[in-house]
Short mmCIF file of C-alpha atoms in Angstrom, two decimals:
data_model
loop_
_atom_site.label_atom_id
_atom_site.label_comp_id
_atom_site.label_asym_id
_atom_site.label_seq_id
_atom_site.Cartn_x
_atom_site.Cartn_y
_atom_site.Cartn_z
CA UNK B 6 95.14 95.90 133.55
CA UNK B 7 91.51 96.21 134.54
CA UNK B 8 89.33 93.34 133.44
CA UNK B 9 86.41 94.88 131.47
CA UNK B 10 82.75 94.02 131.76
CA UNK B 11 81.47 91.21 129.52
CA UNK B 12 81.31 92.30 125.91
CA UNK B 13 78.21 92.20 123.68
CA UNK B 14 78.30 89.61 120.92
CA UNK B 15 80.73 90.44 118.12
CA UNK B 16 79.03 91.50 114.90
CA UNK B 17 78.78 88.68 112.41
CA UNK B 18 81.80 88.40 110.16
CA UNK B 19 84.06 90.54 112.37
CA UNK B 20 87.35 88.74 113.12
CA UNK B 21 88.92 88.49 116.53
CA UNK B 22 91.91 90.85 116.24
CA UNK B 23 95.18 88.90 116.59
CA UNK B 24 96.76 91.70 118.63
CA UNK B 25 93.96 91.77 121.20
CA UNK B 26 94.61 90.09 124.53
CA UNK B 27 91.66 87.63 124.67
CA UNK B 28 91.71 87.33 128.47
CA UNK B 29 91.62 91.07 129.05
CA UNK B 30 90.00 92.26 125.81
CA UNK B 31 92.65 94.95 125.67
CA UNK B 32 94.41 96.21 122.55
CA UNK B 33 98.09 96.90 123.10
CA UNK B 34 100.96 98.61 121.27
CA UNK B 35 103.16 97.25 118.49
CA UNK B 36 106.78 98.09 119.29
CA UNK B 37 109.87 96.58 117.69
CA UNK B 38 107.69 94.01 115.97
CA UNK B 39 106.18 92.76 119.23
CA UNK B 40 102.87 93.25 121.02
CA UNK B 41 103.56 95.28 124.16
CA UNK B 42 101.33 95.85 127.21
CA UNK B 43 102.88 98.54 129.38
CA UNK B 44 100.99 101.37 130.99
CA UNK B 45 97.80 99.83 132.34
CA UNK B 46 95.96 103.08 131.55
CA UNK B 47 93.11 102.24 129.18
CA UNK B 48 90.03 103.65 127.52
CA UNK B 49 87.01 101.89 126.09
CA UNK B 50 86.53 101.21 122.39
CA UNK B 51 82.87 101.31 121.37
CA UNK B 52 80.67 99.84 118.72
CA UNK B 53 78.78 103.04 117.83
CA UNK B 54 75.86 101.16 116.30
CA UNK B 55 75.20 99.46 119.63
CA UNK B 56 76.36 102.26 121.91
CA UNK B 57 78.34 99.65 123.86
CA UNK B 58 81.99 99.13 124.79
CA UNK B 59 83.43 96.11 123.00
CA UNK B 60 87.09 96.19 124.07
CA UNK B 61 89.72 98.38 125.68
CA UNK B 62 92.85 100.00 124.28
CA UNK B 63 95.97 100.88 126.21
CA UNK B 64 96.98 104.53 126.31
CA UNK B 65 100.72 105.09 126.04
CA UNK B 66 102.61 107.15 128.55
CA UNK B 67 105.85 108.97 127.77
CA UNK B 68 107.98 105.94 128.61
CA UNK B 69 106.03 103.79 126.13
CA UNK B 70 106.55 106.38 123.41
CA UNK B 71 110.24 106.51 124.28
CA UNK B 72 110.47 102.72 123.95
CA UNK B 73 109.04 103.01 120.43
CA UNK B 74 111.46 105.83 119.58
CA UNK B 75 114.43 103.76 120.75
CA UNK B 76 113.27 100.80 118.65
CA UNK B 77 112.98 103.05 115.60
CA UNK B 78 116.41 104.59 116.22
CA UNK B 79 118.00 101.17 116.49
CA UNK B 80 116.42 100.03 113.23
CA UNK B 81 117.25 103.18 111.26
CA UNK B 82 120.92 102.64 110.27
CA UNK B 83 120.27 99.29 108.60
CA UNK B 84 116.98 100.39 107.03
CA UNK B 85 118.35 103.61 105.52
CA UNK B 86 121.09 101.55 103.87
CA UNK B 87 118.64 98.99 102.50
CA UNK B 88 118.40 99.52 98.72
CA UNK B 89 115.16 101.27 97.70
CA UNK B 90 114.30 98.33 95.43
CA UNK B 91 114.33 95.98 98.43
CA UNK B 92 112.20 98.41 100.44
CA UNK B 93 109.76 98.45 97.53
CA UNK B 94 109.60 94.64 97.50
CA UNK B 95 108.23 94.76 101.05
CA UNK B 96 105.53 97.16 99.85
CA UNK B 97 104.59 94.90 96.95
CA UNK B 98 104.04 92.02 99.38
CA UNK B 99 102.19 94.37 101.75
CA UNK B 100 99.80 95.38 98.96
CA UNK B 101 99.00 91.73 98.28
CA UNK B 102 98.29 91.07 101.96
CA UNK B 103 96.02 94.11 102.21
CA UNK B 104 94.00 92.89 99.25
CA UNK B 105 93.81 89.35 100.65
CA UNK B 106 92.57 90.64 104.03
CA UNK B 107 90.36 93.48 102.84
CA UNK B 108 87.12 92.00 104.17
CA UNK B 109 88.57 91.48 107.66
CA UNK B 110 89.93 95.01 107.72
CA UNK B 111 86.67 96.53 106.50
CA UNK B 112 84.69 94.60 109.11
CA UNK B 113 86.85 96.00 111.91
CA UNK B 114 86.57 99.54 110.56
CA UNK B 115 82.81 99.24 110.39
CA UNK B 116 82.51 97.70 113.84
CA UNK B 117 84.51 100.42 115.60
CA UNK B 118 83.90 103.49 113.42
CA UNK B 119 80.36 102.80 112.25
CA UNK B 120 80.79 103.46 108.52
CA UNK B 121 79.23 101.02 106.10
CA UNK B 122 81.18 98.03 104.84
CA UNK B 123 81.15 99.43 101.31
CA UNK B 124 82.54 102.74 102.54
CA UNK B 125 85.20 100.94 104.58
CA UNK B 126 86.28 98.95 101.53
CA UNK B 127 86.48 102.16 99.52
CA UNK B 128 88.63 103.77 102.19
CA UNK B 129 90.98 100.80 102.23
CA UNK B 130 91.28 100.80 98.43
CA UNK B 131 92.40 104.44 98.44
CA UNK B 132 95.00 103.49 101.04
CA UNK B 133 96.20 100.59 98.90
CA UNK B 134 96.70 103.02 96.03
CA UNK B 135 99.17 104.92 98.20
CA UNK B 136 101.02 101.68 98.88
CA UNK B 137 101.18 101.17 95.10
CA UNK B 138 102.73 104.62 94.74
CA UNK B 139 105.29 103.78 97.42
CA UNK B 140 106.25 100.68 95.42
CA UNK B 141 107.89 103.09 92.98
CA UNK B 142 110.60 104.02 95.51
CA UNK B 143 113.54 103.44 93.12
CA UNK B 144 112.06 105.97 90.71
CA UNK B 145 110.80 108.38 93.38
CA UNK B 146 114.22 108.63 95.04
CA UNK B 147 116.30 109.12 91.92
CA UNK B 148 118.63 112.05 92.44
CA UNK B 149 119.71 114.78 90.03
CA UNK B 150 123.08 114.86 88.29
CA UNK B 151 125.00 117.41 86.28
CA UNK B 152 128.44 116.87 84.80
CA UNK B 153 130.88 119.74 84.34
CA UNK B 154 129.01 122.43 86.26
CA UNK B 155 132.49 123.97 86.38
CA UNK B 156 135.93 122.95 85.11
CA UNK B 157 136.15 119.20 85.89
CA UNK B 158 133.48 119.70 88.54
CA UNK B 159 130.37 117.49 88.80
CA UNK B 160 127.33 118.09 91.01
CA UNK B 161 124.44 115.95 92.09
CA UNK B 162 121.62 115.84 94.63
CA UNK B 163 120.56 112.93 96.82
CA UNK B 164 117.24 112.60 98.64
CA UNK B 165 118.05 111.13 102.01
CA UNK B 166 115.77 110.02 104.88
CA UNK B 167 115.16 112.21 107.91
CA UNK B 168 115.47 109.44 110.51
CA UNK B 169 112.65 108.76 112.98
CA UNK B 170 109.37 110.37 111.93
CA UNK B 171 105.84 110.14 113.33
CA UNK B 172 102.22 110.28 112.25
CA UNK B 173 99.11 111.15 114.25
CA UNK B 174 95.93 110.02 112.52
CA UNK B 175 92.16 110.58 112.99
CA UNK B 176 89.28 108.26 113.76
CA UNK B 177 87.38 108.83 110.52
CA UNK B 178 89.85 107.00 108.26
CA UNK B 179 91.67 104.45 110.44
CA UNK B 180 93.02 102.58 107.40
CA UNK B 181 93.45 105.18 104.67
CA UNK B 182 95.13 108.08 106.48
CA UNK B 183 97.91 105.98 108.10
CA UNK B 184 98.51 104.54 104.62
CA UNK B 185 98.93 108.10 103.36
CA UNK B 186 101.90 108.38 105.69
CA UNK B 187 104.05 105.45 106.68
CA UNK B 188 104.38 103.48 103.41
CA UNK B 189 105.96 106.49 101.72
CA UNK B 190 108.01 107.47 104.76
CA UNK B 191 109.32 103.93 105.09
CA UNK B 192 110.30 103.42 101.44
CA UNK B 193 112.15 106.74 101.66
CA UNK B 194 114.33 105.08 104.33
CA UNK B 195 112.79 106.46 107.53
CA UNK B 196 111.56 104.62 110.59
CA UNK B 197 108.02 105.49 111.64
CA UNK B 198 106.00 105.82 114.84
CA UNK B 199 102.23 105.86 114.34
CA UNK B 200 99.82 107.22 116.94
CA UNK B 201 96.35 106.25 115.61
CA UNK B 202 93.02 107.32 117.03
CA UNK B 203 92.17 105.52 120.25
CA UNK B 204 88.51 105.38 119.16
CA UNK B 205 88.96 102.74 116.44
CA UNK B 206 92.46 101.24 116.64
CA UNK B 207 91.87 97.62 115.64
CA UNK B 208 92.01 97.90 111.85
CA UNK B 209 95.07 100.15 112.07
CA UNK B 210 96.95 97.60 114.15
CA UNK B 211 95.91 94.68 111.96
CA UNK B 212 97.27 96.54 108.92
CA UNK B 213 100.55 97.24 110.73
CA UNK B 214 100.91 93.56 111.53
CA UNK B 215 100.37 92.72 107.87
CA UNK B 216 103.28 95.00 106.97
CA UNK B 217 105.51 93.03 109.33
CA UNK B 218 104.20 89.82 107.77
CA UNK B 219 105.33 91.27 104.43
CA UNK B 220 108.90 91.29 105.70
CA UNK B 221 109.38 94.71 107.29
CA UNK B 222 112.26 94.57 109.80
CA UNK B 223 111.47 95.05 113.46
CA UNK B 224 111.48 98.62 114.65
CA UNK B 225 110.91 100.25 111.26
CA UNK B 226 107.19 100.72 112.05
CA UNK B 227 105.93 101.08 115.60
CA UNK B 228 102.35 101.75 116.72
CA UNK B 229 101.58 103.40 120.05
CA UNK B 230 97.97 103.92 121.03
CA UNK B 231 97.28 106.92 123.15
CA UNK B 232 95.82 110.34 123.76
CA UNK B 233 97.34 113.79 124.30
CA UNK B 234 100.08 112.37 126.52
CA UNK B 235 101.42 110.32 123.62
CA UNK B 236 101.07 113.25 121.22
CA UNK B 237 103.02 115.56 123.50
CA UNK B 238 105.71 112.93 124.00
CA UNK B 239 106.21 112.72 120.23
CA UNK B 240 106.27 116.51 119.93
CA UNK B 241 108.86 116.90 122.68
CA UNK B 242 111.15 114.02 121.69
CA UNK B 243 114.27 115.39 119.99
CA UNK B 244 114.79 112.10 118.17
CA UNK B 245 111.55 112.60 116.15
CA UNK B 246 112.45 114.73 113.15
CA UNK B 247 109.05 115.22 111.53
CA UNK B 248 105.35 114.84 112.35
CA UNK B 249 102.41 114.34 110.01
CA UNK B 250 98.93 115.01 111.36
CA UNK B 251 95.35 114.85 110.10
CA UNK B 252 92.48 116.03 112.30
CA UNK B 253 90.64 119.11 113.47
CA UNK B 254 91.99 122.62 112.93
CA UNK B 255 92.53 123.48 116.63
CA UNK B 256 94.63 120.34 117.13
CA UNK B 257 96.43 120.82 113.81
CA UNK B 258 97.37 124.35 114.83
CA UNK B 259 98.53 123.15 118.26
CA UNK B 260 100.72 120.39 116.80
CA UNK B 261 102.15 122.70 114.14
CA UNK B 262 103.01 125.41 116.67
CA UNK B 263 104.46 123.14 119.36
CA UNK B 264 106.37 120.84 117.01
CA UNK B 265 107.90 123.82 115.27
CA UNK B 266 109.10 125.08 118.65
CA UNK B 267 110.96 121.79 118.97
CA UNK B 268 112.57 122.17 115.55
CA UNK B 269 110.51 119.56 113.71
CA UNK B 270 109.26 119.49 110.16
CA UNK B 271 105.45 119.46 110.30
CA UNK B 272 102.51 118.93 107.98
CA UNK B 273 99.25 119.34 109.89
CA UNK B 274 96.01 118.94 107.95
CA UNK B 275 93.02 120.48 109.68
CA UNK B 276 89.30 120.97 109.24
CA UNK B 277 87.08 122.06 106.39
CA UNK B 278 83.84 123.62 105.32
CA UNK B 279 83.49 122.45 101.75
CA UNK B 280 81.10 124.24 99.39
CA UNK B 281 79.48 122.93 96.23
CA UNK B 282 78.30 125.59 93.77
CA UNK B 283 75.41 124.66 91.48
CA UNK B 284 74.85 126.83 88.40
CA UNK B 285 71.55 127.07 86.49
CA UNK B 286 72.95 125.09 83.55
CA UNK B 287 74.01 122.12 85.71
CA UNK B 288 72.58 118.64 85.27
CA UNK B 289 70.52 118.78 88.46
CA UNK B 290 69.75 115.08 88.68
CA UNK B 291 73.44 114.17 88.50
CA UNK B 292 74.30 117.00 90.88
CA UNK B 293 71.77 115.81 93.45
CA UNK B 294 73.02 112.22 93.32
CA UNK B 295 76.59 113.46 93.72
CA UNK B 296 75.62 115.70 96.63
CA UNK B 297 73.85 112.88 98.43
CA UNK B 298 76.99 110.79 98.55
CA UNK B 299 79.27 113.73 99.29
CA UNK B 300 77.13 115.11 102.12
CA UNK B 301 75.85 111.94 103.79
CA UNK B 302 78.47 109.32 102.96
CA UNK B 303 80.33 108.17 106.08
CA UNK B 304 77.68 110.10 108.05
CA UNK B 305 79.42 113.31 107.00
CA UNK B 306 82.54 112.42 109.02
CA UNK B 307 84.94 113.35 106.24
CA UNK B 308 87.15 116.40 105.89
CA UNK B 309 86.17 116.40 102.20
CA UNK B 310 82.42 116.12 102.83
CA UNK B 311 80.23 118.68 101.12
CA UNK B 312 78.39 120.49 103.90
CA UNK B 313 77.27 123.63 102.02
CA UNK B 314 75.51 123.90 98.67
CA UNK B 315 75.55 127.36 97.14
CA UNK B 316 72.66 127.48 94.68
CA UNK B 317 72.95 130.27 92.11
CA UNK B 318 69.41 131.58 91.78
CA UNK B 319 66.25 130.78 93.72
CA UNK B 320 64.99 128.56 90.93
CA UNK B 321 68.06 126.34 91.27
CA UNK B 322 67.75 126.26 95.07
CA UNK B 323 64.07 125.30 94.96
CA UNK B 324 64.73 122.58 92.36
CA UNK B 325 67.62 121.16 94.39
CA UNK B 326 65.61 121.00 97.58
CA UNK B 327 62.66 119.38 95.80
CA UNK B 328 64.96 116.62 94.54
CA UNK B 329 67.01 116.25 97.72
CA UNK B 330 64.18 115.84 100.24
CA UNK B 331 62.82 112.45 99.10
CA UNK B 332 66.30 111.05 98.71
CA UNK B 333 67.33 112.16 102.21
CA UNK B 334 64.14 110.69 103.66
CA UNK B 335 64.86 107.41 101.87
CA UNK B 336 68.42 107.00 103.20
CA UNK B 337 69.07 103.46 104.42
CA UNK B 338 70.59 103.85 107.88
CA UNK B 339 71.73 101.11 110.21
CA UNK B 340 74.68 99.27 111.75
CA UNK B 341 77.52 99.61 109.28
CA UNK B 342 78.39 95.92 109.54
CA UNK B 343 75.24 95.12 107.54
CA UNK B 344 75.42 95.31 103.76
CA UNK B 345 73.48 97.57 101.43
CA UNK B 346 73.27 100.63 103.69
CA UNK B 347 73.82 104.28 102.84
CA UNK B 348 74.88 105.50 106.25
CA UNK B 349 75.82 104.21 109.69
CA UNK B 350 76.06 105.91 113.08
CA UNK B 351 78.33 108.69 114.22
CA UNK B 352 81.48 107.54 115.98
CA UNK B 353 80.52 108.44 119.56
CA UNK B 354 77.80 109.75 121.81
CA UNK B 355 79.70 113.03 122.08
CA UNK B 356 79.79 113.35 118.28
CA UNK B 357 76.06 112.65 118.08
CA UNK B 358 75.25 115.23 120.73
CA UNK B 359 77.50 117.81 119.05
CA UNK B 360 75.76 117.37 115.70
CA UNK B 361 72.34 117.62 117.33
CA UNK B 362 73.52 120.79 119.05
CA UNK B 363 74.42 122.32 115.70
CA UNK B 364 70.98 121.45 114.34
CA UNK B 365 69.39 123.12 117.38
CA UNK B 366 71.57 126.19 116.77
CA UNK B 367 70.60 126.35 113.11
CA UNK B 368 66.92 126.41 114.01
CA UNK B 369 67.48 129.01 116.73
CA UNK B 370 69.45 131.24 114.35
CA UNK B 371 66.71 131.29 111.72
CA UNK B 372 67.63 128.68 109.13
CA UNK B 373 64.71 126.69 107.68
CA UNK B 374 64.95 123.05 108.77
CA UNK B 375 63.67 121.09 105.76
CA UNK B 376 64.60 117.56 106.92
CA UNK B 377 65.27 116.87 110.60
CA UNK B 378 67.46 113.88 111.49
CA UNK B 379 67.62 114.39 115.24
CA UNK B 380 65.04 111.77 116.18
CA UNK B 381 66.24 108.97 113.91
CA UNK B 382 66.04 105.60 115.67
CA UNK B 383 67.31 102.36 114.12
CA UNK B 384 65.37 99.24 115.16
CA UNK B 385 67.64 96.83 117.00
CA UNK B 386 70.19 99.61 117.59
CA UNK B 387 68.21 101.89 119.85
CA UNK B 388 71.29 102.79 121.90
CA UNK B 389 73.40 103.58 118.84
CA UNK B 390 74.75 107.01 117.99
CA UNK B 391 72.52 107.73 115.02
CA UNK B 392 71.53 111.02 113.43
CA UNK B 393 69.52 110.96 110.23
CA UNK B 394 70.23 113.01 107.14
CA UNK B 395 69.44 116.67 107.81
CA UNK B 396 68.82 119.52 105.36
CA UNK B 397 68.71 123.28 106.00
CA UNK B 398 67.61 126.03 103.61
CA UNK B 399 67.99 129.80 103.88
CA UNK B 400 71.34 129.49 105.61
CA UNK B 401 73.40 132.68 105.87
CA UNK B 402 77.15 133.21 106.46
CA UNK B 403 76.48 134.57 109.95
CA UNK B 404 75.11 131.25 111.25
CA UNK B 405 77.26 128.78 113.16
CA UNK B 406 76.09 125.92 110.93
CA UNK B 407 77.70 127.81 108.05
CA UNK B 408 80.84 128.99 109.79
CA UNK B 409 81.88 125.85 111.66
CA UNK B 410 82.70 122.29 110.71
CA UNK B 411 79.78 120.14 111.88
CA UNK B 412 81.28 116.76 110.92
CA UNK B 413 77.91 115.11 110.63
CA UNK B 414 75.10 114.41 108.14
CA UNK B 415 73.95 118.02 107.83
CA UNK B 416 73.71 119.82 104.47
CA UNK B 417 73.14 123.59 104.30
CA UNK B 418 71.68 125.38 101.27
CA UNK B 419 72.86 128.95 100.75
CA UNK B 420 71.32 131.06 97.99
CA UNK B 421 73.47 133.34 95.81
CA UNK B 422 72.64 135.66 92.93
CA UNK B 423 75.69 134.89 90.77
CA UNK B 424 78.75 132.70 90.39
CA UNK B 425 80.91 135.62 91.49
CA UNK B 426 78.92 135.99 94.72
CA UNK B 427 79.16 132.25 95.36
CA UNK B 428 82.92 132.34 94.83
CA UNK B 429 83.26 135.29 97.20
CA UNK B 430 81.49 133.31 99.93
CA UNK B 431 83.99 130.50 99.52
CA UNK B 432 87.02 132.77 99.35
CA UNK B 433 85.91 134.63 102.48
CA UNK B 434 85.63 131.44 104.55
CA UNK B 435 88.46 130.60 106.96
CA UNK B 436 88.76 127.06 105.56
CA UNK B 437 90.00 126.18 102.09
CA UNK B 438 90.12 122.40 101.89
CA UNK B 439 87.87 121.28 99.03
CA UNK B 440 85.16 122.65 96.77
CA UNK B 441 83.34 121.77 93.58
CA UNK B 442 81.28 123.35 90.81
CA UNK B 443 78.39 121.77 88.93
CA UNK B 444 78.03 123.25 85.45
CA UNK B 445 78.13 122.61 81.70
CA UNK B 446 79.85 125.95 81.08
CA UNK B 447 83.58 125.61 80.36
CA UNK B 448 84.22 129.33 80.76
CA UNK B 449 82.61 129.33 84.21
CA UNK B 450 84.56 126.23 85.20
CA UNK B 451 87.85 127.78 84.12
CA UNK B 452 87.10 130.97 86.07
CA UNK B 453 86.18 128.94 89.13
CA UNK B 454 89.32 126.80 89.00
CA UNK B 455 91.57 129.83 88.50
CA UNK B 456 90.11 132.18 91.09
CA UNK B 457 88.85 130.01 93.92
CA UNK B 458 91.07 130.04 97.02
CA UNK B 459 90.83 126.36 97.87
CA UNK B 460 93.42 123.62 97.69
CA UNK B 461 91.38 120.86 96.00
CA UNK B 462 88.81 121.71 93.34
CA UNK B 463 86.33 119.54 91.47
CA UNK B 464 84.28 120.31 88.38
CA UNK B 465 81.23 118.02 88.43
CA UNK B 466 83.28 115.93 90.90
CA UNK B 467 81.95 116.39 94.45
CA UNK B 468 84.86 114.80 96.36
CA UNK B 469 88.00 115.90 94.50
CA UNK B 470 90.39 113.78 96.56
CA UNK B 471 93.64 113.58 94.56
CA UNK B 472 94.86 110.20 93.37
CA UNK B 473 97.96 108.76 95.02
CA UNK B 474 100.43 110.21 92.53
CA UNK B 475 99.23 113.75 93.17
CA UNK B 476 99.13 115.28 96.68
CA UNK B 477 96.33 116.03 99.16
CA UNK B 478 95.97 119.29 101.06
CA UNK B 479 93.95 122.43 101.52
CA UNK B 480 94.65 126.13 101.88
CA UNK B 481 94.13 128.69 104.63
CA UNK B 482 93.25 127.12 108.00
CA UNK B 483 92.85 123.68 106.49
CA UNK B 484 96.61 123.11 106.30
CA UNK B 485 99.51 124.16 108.50
CA UNK B 486 102.83 123.59 106.78
CA UNK B 487 104.30 123.94 103.31
CA UNK B 488 103.88 120.43 101.91
CA UNK B 489 100.75 118.43 101.23
CA UNK B 490 100.19 114.77 102.10
CA UNK B 491 101.32 111.78 100.02
CA UNK B 492 102.31 111.90 96.34
CA UNK B 493 105.28 114.05 95.26
CA UNK B 494 104.92 116.35 98.27
CA UNK B 495 105.05 113.31 100.55
CA UNK B 496 108.41 112.28 99.10
CA UNK B 497 109.72 115.80 99.68
CA UNK B 498 108.35 115.87 103.23
CA UNK B 499 109.99 112.60 104.27
CA UNK B 500 113.39 113.32 102.69
CA UNK B 501 116.07 115.99 102.86
CA UNK B 502 118.11 117.06 99.89
CA UNK B 503 121.88 116.80 99.98
CA UNK B 504 123.83 118.40 97.14
CA UNK B 505 127.39 117.20 96.45
CA UNK B 506 129.84 119.18 94.34
CA UNK B 507 132.96 117.17 93.45
CA UNK B 508 136.13 117.93 91.57
CA UNK B 509 138.78 115.53 90.26
CA UNK B 510 141.54 117.54 88.52
CA UNK B 511 142.80 115.82 85.38
CA UNK B 512 146.47 116.38 86.18
CA UNK B 513 148.54 117.24 89.20
CA UNK B 514 149.07 120.97 89.43
CA UNK B 515 149.62 123.65 91.96
CA UNK B 516 146.92 126.27 91.75
CA UNK B 517 146.94 129.70 93.27
CA UNK B 518 144.43 130.46 96.01
CA UNK B 519 141.24 132.10 94.77
CA UNK B 520 139.59 134.63 97.02
CA UNK B 521 136.69 135.67 94.79
CA UNK B 522 133.44 133.80 95.20
CA UNK B 523 133.47 130.83 92.77
CA UNK B 524 131.43 131.18 89.60
CA UNK B 525 131.40 130.07 85.99
CA UNK B 526 131.99 133.61 84.75
#
């Protein structure tokens, strides 16, 4: 291991991660219930508010991934035969530990990702709700039974685990998205390998350690930090039966294509370009407040962020912009580890530069820049990766800021003449993750919900993220695979159906061979 340069002071209230090697300031892997330092290949983990490296994380090579796979394989036979009620008891204890440690977890998320503490706590709470859903394993895994499907013949279906499965998760939700995956996979009887983002791994690893503290047997959950080398190792390993992924569309498509080549079940959630449609009858003040949070919350680094507002009518567009401008200018921006902020920094210098590049492109392509966030500087955090809230008007579908996912605090206003025209814009876009409609008109809302080609729809709800007992996923190039994340689709993804047909004749008899296909006719 390479000893890093001295670190800047840790933000107040941020705990020293128990899995971090204090002498080397290096975050390792969690394999078979133990902290493992193996490869020596590392990358820096930054505090984006300071623009400074604060620790290192090991990057797994193929042999490290294989070690995790072998640990999961060894744990699988006993875990699959553990009664679902006992698996659920582990999740109940896990939920309690997450709630008891929520402030520590949120502080680590904020330190490494940059999002505000309040936003980090909200993320964690949505993850805890998925743990609550997983606590229902005995009910979720109940099979189906029919007696006398034929003469003295009974039939039933079991939902059995796949074996070793894996998840690859993004930087923007280091707590919530892993909790979409492995709690449900584990209560279904699988063993799990998690490859979190190397940009902000500390909260993810702390949460995994809490699950072991809750009584999870060694090897059932393993965490390997890494980059593409670790991803490819998971894709190529024949022992891994399924992969869940959340991230950008190009990577989602790559993982879906390559994992399918290796015979794996795959759900790969990709990018988004989420539109909000505002009708003339909408409550504009409520719509504007909702849009502020949906567009600028988490600095726009959400796949469900609203990045396009389609205003129906120039009067609506002008009124929206008039209300939005002072609120955008008044956004409280700073280091996320402070309380009472609206927005923190972007996750990296590359992300900041990319967002600024999109703003430059929007200006060059003819959009009207109403509020410019490119020069935002936060006192005391001059080296941080900050971009202020940005607003464009007169955006057209031909512009790159309309076509592509910016993943930053940039909101585009597009003007449409009718609801039908607004819906056509959405349906023509390559992404179909989330959308919403602001209106008081029930007929318009029903039309919108029925005809819009998007996987998650809100009516006067700007971020229609499904609750844990539904399922999350988009359409078109926002999802590759047949099943959505968590909820009922998650149970189906992490299990395989086995149907048993059984006959016990009531008396000994010699029956003639039957050559016709069996039926009840």
